[in-house]
PDB file of C-alpha atoms in Angstrom:
ATOM      1  CA  MET A   1     233.570  68.357 163.853  1.00  0.00           C
ATOM      2  CA  THR A   2     235.136  65.743 161.668  1.00  0.00           C
ATOM      3  CA  ASN A   3     232.302  63.399 162.543  1.00  0.00           C
ATOM      4  CA  LEU A   4     229.646  65.030 160.359  1.00  0.00           C
ATOM      5  CA  ASN A   5     226.589  63.233 159.032  1.00  0.00           C
ATOM      6  CA  LEU A   6     226.641  64.176 155.376  1.00  0.00           C
ATOM      7  CA  ASP A   7     224.299  61.371 154.282  1.00  0.00           C
ATOM      8  CA  ASN A   8     221.151  63.477 154.730  1.00  0.00           C
ATOM      9  CA  LEU A   9     222.367  66.259 152.412  1.00  0.00           C
ATOM     10  CA  PRO A  10     221.333  66.543 148.773  1.00  0.00           C
ATOM     11  CA  PRO A  11     223.903  65.365 146.210  1.00  0.00           C
ATOM     12  CA  GLU A  12     224.695  68.920 145.034  1.00  0.00           C
ATOM     13  CA  MET A  13     225.628  69.942 148.560  1.00  0.00           C
ATOM     14  CA  LYS A  14     227.751  66.839 149.036  1.00  0.00           C
ATOM     15  CA  ALA A  15     229.653  67.575 145.826  1.00  0.00           C
ATOM     16  CA  ARG A  16     230.203  71.189 146.784  1.00  0.00           C
ATOM     17  CA  LEU A  17     231.431  70.255 150.286  1.00  0.00           C
ATOM     18  CA  ALA A  18     233.785  67.654 148.834  1.00  0.00           C
ATOM     19  CA  GLN A  19     235.182  70.248 146.431  1.00  0.00           C
ATOM     20  CA  ILE A  20     235.724  72.717 149.262  1.00  0.00           C
ATOM     21  CA  MET A  21     237.443  70.079 151.423  1.00  0.00           C
ATOM     22  CA  GLN A  22     239.796  69.090 148.601  1.00  0.00           C
ATOM     23  CA  GLY A  23     240.653  72.732 147.898  1.00  0.00           C
ATOM     24  CA  ALA A  24     241.435  73.319 151.539  1.00  0.00           C
ATOM     25  CA  GLN A  25     243.750  70.295 151.674  1.00  0.00           C
ATOM     26  CA  GLN A  26     245.571  71.203 148.456  1.00  0.00           C
ATOM     27  CA  ALA A  27     246.037  74.928 149.106  1.00  0.00           C
ATOM     28  CA  PRO A  28     249.087  75.693 151.216  1.00  0.00           C
ATOM     29  CA  ALA A  29     248.480  77.732 154.292  1.00  0.00           C
ATOM     30  CA  GLN A  30     248.757  81.385 153.393  1.00  0.00           C
ATOM     31  CA  GLU A  31     250.799  83.611 155.624  1.00  0.00           C
ATOM     32  CA  PRO A  32     248.994  86.691 156.838  1.00  0.00           C
ATOM     33  CA  ALA A  33     250.140  89.972 155.345  1.00  0.00           C
ATOM     34  CA  PRO A  34     252.772  91.670 157.461  1.00  0.00           C
ATOM     35  CA  ALA A  35     251.396  94.424 159.642  1.00  0.00           C
ATOM     36  CA  PRO A  36     252.293  97.906 158.436  1.00  0.00           C
ATOM     37  CA  LYS A  37     255.141  99.502 160.287  1.00  0.00           C
ATOM     38  CA  PRO A  38     254.067 102.213 162.695  1.00  0.00           C
ATOM     39  CA  ALA A  39     255.035 105.740 161.790  1.00  0.00           C
ATOM     40  CA  PRO A  40     258.412 106.649 163.233  1.00  0.00           C
ATOM     41  CA  GLN A  41     258.380 108.901 166.254  1.00  0.00           C
ATOM     42  CA  PRO A  42     259.647 112.425 165.553  1.00  0.00           C
ATOM     43  CA  SER A  43     263.198 112.967 166.654  1.00  0.00           C
ATOM     44  CA  LEU A  44     264.511 115.779 168.806  1.00  0.00           C
ATOM     45  CA  LEU A  45     265.740 117.524 165.676  1.00  0.00           C
ATOM     46  CA  ASP A  46     262.227 117.407 164.185  1.00  0.00           C
ATOM     47  CA  HIS A  47     260.836 118.994 167.352  1.00  0.00           C
ATOM     48  CA  THR A  48     263.550 121.664 167.295  1.00  0.00           C
ATOM     49  CA  ILE A  49     262.820 122.563 163.676  1.00  0.00           C
ATOM     50  CA  ALA A  50     259.086 122.773 164.373  1.00  0.00           C
ATOM     51  CA  LEU A  51     259.695 125.012 167.394  1.00  0.00           C
ATOM     52  CA  ARG A  52     261.953 127.323 165.379  1.00  0.00           C
ATOM     53  CA  GLN A  53     259.232 127.673 162.756  1.00  0.00           C
ATOM     54  CA  GLU A  54     256.674 128.503 165.450  1.00  0.00           C
ATOM     55  CA  VAL A  55     259.019 131.087 166.989  1.00  0.00           C
ATOM     56  CA  ALA A  56     259.549 132.719 163.581  1.00  0.00           C
ATOM     57  CA  ALA A  57     255.781 132.926 163.057  1.00  0.00           C
ATOM     58  CA  MET A  58     255.313 134.430 166.524  1.00  0.00           C
ATOM     59  CA  ASN A  59     258.041 137.021 165.822  1.00  0.00           C
ATOM     60  CA  GLN A  60     256.188 138.098 162.691  1.00  0.00           C
ATOM     61  CA  GLN A  61     252.950 138.427 164.644  1.00  0.00           C
ATOM     62  CA  VAL A  62     254.623 140.481 167.376  1.00  0.00           C
ATOM     63  CA  ALA A  63     256.180 142.782 164.761  1.00  0.00           C
ATOM     64  CA  ALA A  64     252.787 143.248 163.118  1.00  0.00           C
ATOM     65  CA  MET A  65     251.190 144.067 166.480  1.00  0.00           C
ATOM     66  CA  GLY A  66     253.940 146.631 167.144  1.00  0.00           C
ATOM     67  CA  GLN A  67     253.202 148.317 163.830  1.00  0.00           C
ATOM     68  CA  VAL A  68     249.504 148.462 164.684  1.00  0.00           C
ATOM     69  CA  VAL A  69     250.221 149.975 168.100  1.00  0.00           C
ATOM     70  CA  ASP A  70     252.503 152.604 166.516  1.00  0.00           C
ATOM     71  CA  ALA A  71     249.882 153.482 163.905  1.00  0.00           C
ATOM     72  CA  VAL A  72     247.150 153.834 166.535  1.00  0.00           C
ATOM     73  CA  GLY A  73     249.440 155.953 168.705  1.00  0.00           C
ATOM     74  CA  GLN A  74     250.201 158.271 165.800  1.00  0.00           C
ATOM     75  CA  ALA A  75     246.503 158.604 164.970  1.00  0.00           C
ATOM     76  CA  VAL A  76     245.657 159.438 168.582  1.00  0.00           C
ATOM     77  CA  GLY A  77     248.493 161.991 168.651  1.00  0.00           C
ATOM     78  CA  GLN A  78     247.163 163.666 165.513  1.00  0.00           C
ATOM     79  CA  LEU A  79     243.667 163.851 166.973  1.00  0.00           C
ATOM     80  CA  TYR A  80     245.035 165.265 170.219  1.00  0.00           C
ATOM     81  CA  ALA A  81     247.071 167.883 168.344  1.00  0.00           C
ATOM     82  CA  MET A  82     244.038 168.829 166.268  1.00  0.00           C
ATOM     83  CA  PHE A  83     241.979 169.547 169.386  1.00  0.00           C
ATOM     84  CA  GLN A  84     244.853 171.332 171.149  1.00  0.00           C
ATOM     85  CA  GLN A  85     245.080 173.999 168.439  1.00  0.00           C
ATOM     86  CA  GLN A  86     242.595 176.086 170.400  1.00  0.00           C
ATOM     87  CA  THR A  87     244.702 178.271 172.681  1.00  0.00           C
ATOM     88  CA  GLN A  88     241.866 179.889 174.615  1.00  0.00           C
ATOM     89  CA  PRO A  89     239.064 177.704 175.837  1.00  0.00           C
ATOM     90  CA  THR A  90     235.749 178.972 174.587  1.00  0.00           C
ATOM     91  CA  SER A  91     232.931 178.268 176.943  1.00  0.00           C
ATOM     92  CA  TYR A  92     229.940 180.099 178.301  1.00  0.00           C
ATOM     93  CA  SER A  93     231.378 180.263 181.811  1.00  0.00           C
ATOM     94  CA  SER A  94     234.593 182.012 180.762  1.00  0.00           C
ATOM     95  CA  ALA A  95     232.638 184.558 178.698  1.00  0.00           C
ATOM     96  CA  PHE A  96     230.244 185.105 181.588  1.00  0.00           C
ATOM     97  CA  GLN A  97     233.049 185.655 184.069  1.00  0.00           C
ATOM     98  CA  ALA A  98     234.757 188.127 181.749  1.00  0.00           C
ATOM     99  CA  GLY A  99     231.509 190.068 181.355  1.00  0.00           C
ATOM    100  CA  GLN A 100     230.874 190.198 185.107  1.00  0.00           C
ATOM    101  CA  THR A 101     234.178 191.742 186.029  1.00  0.00           C
ATOM    102  CA  GLU A 102     234.111 194.536 183.468  1.00  0.00           C
ATOM    103  CA  GLY A 103     231.299 196.696 184.800  1.00  0.00           C
ATOM    104  CA  VAL A 104     231.513 195.925 188.507  1.00  0.00           C
ATOM    105  CA  ASP A 105     231.759 198.857 190.850  1.00  0.00           C
ATOM    106  CA  ASP A 106     233.757 197.810 193.895  1.00  0.00           C
ATOM    107  CA  SER A 107     233.398 201.162 195.669  1.00  0.00           C
ATOM    108  CA  ASP A 108     230.608 199.816 197.911  1.00  0.00           C
ATOM    109  CA  TYR A 109     232.847 197.410 199.645  1.00  0.00           C
TER     110      TYR A 109
END
């Protein structure tokens, strides 16, 4: 593309192109900016520390679940004890059976 026909261009364009060409020849070639270094890969120690933190968090969660299970068990035990305070079951059938046997005359049999 060095063989351009610049004769047909207006004088302003010719001047601007000449200025650009001179600037390109005078400016030294700029080196591209160095690429950023990639993030370092985590080491085995980093993985170990992260795993220990996860295990500690899991231990706390398991302890909390154990406390919840104990609390629910105690509540169920209290409810069970509250309903077991009745020593004699009170129902219509037991009262009916007691009433039937009192006045029965078994001499016919």
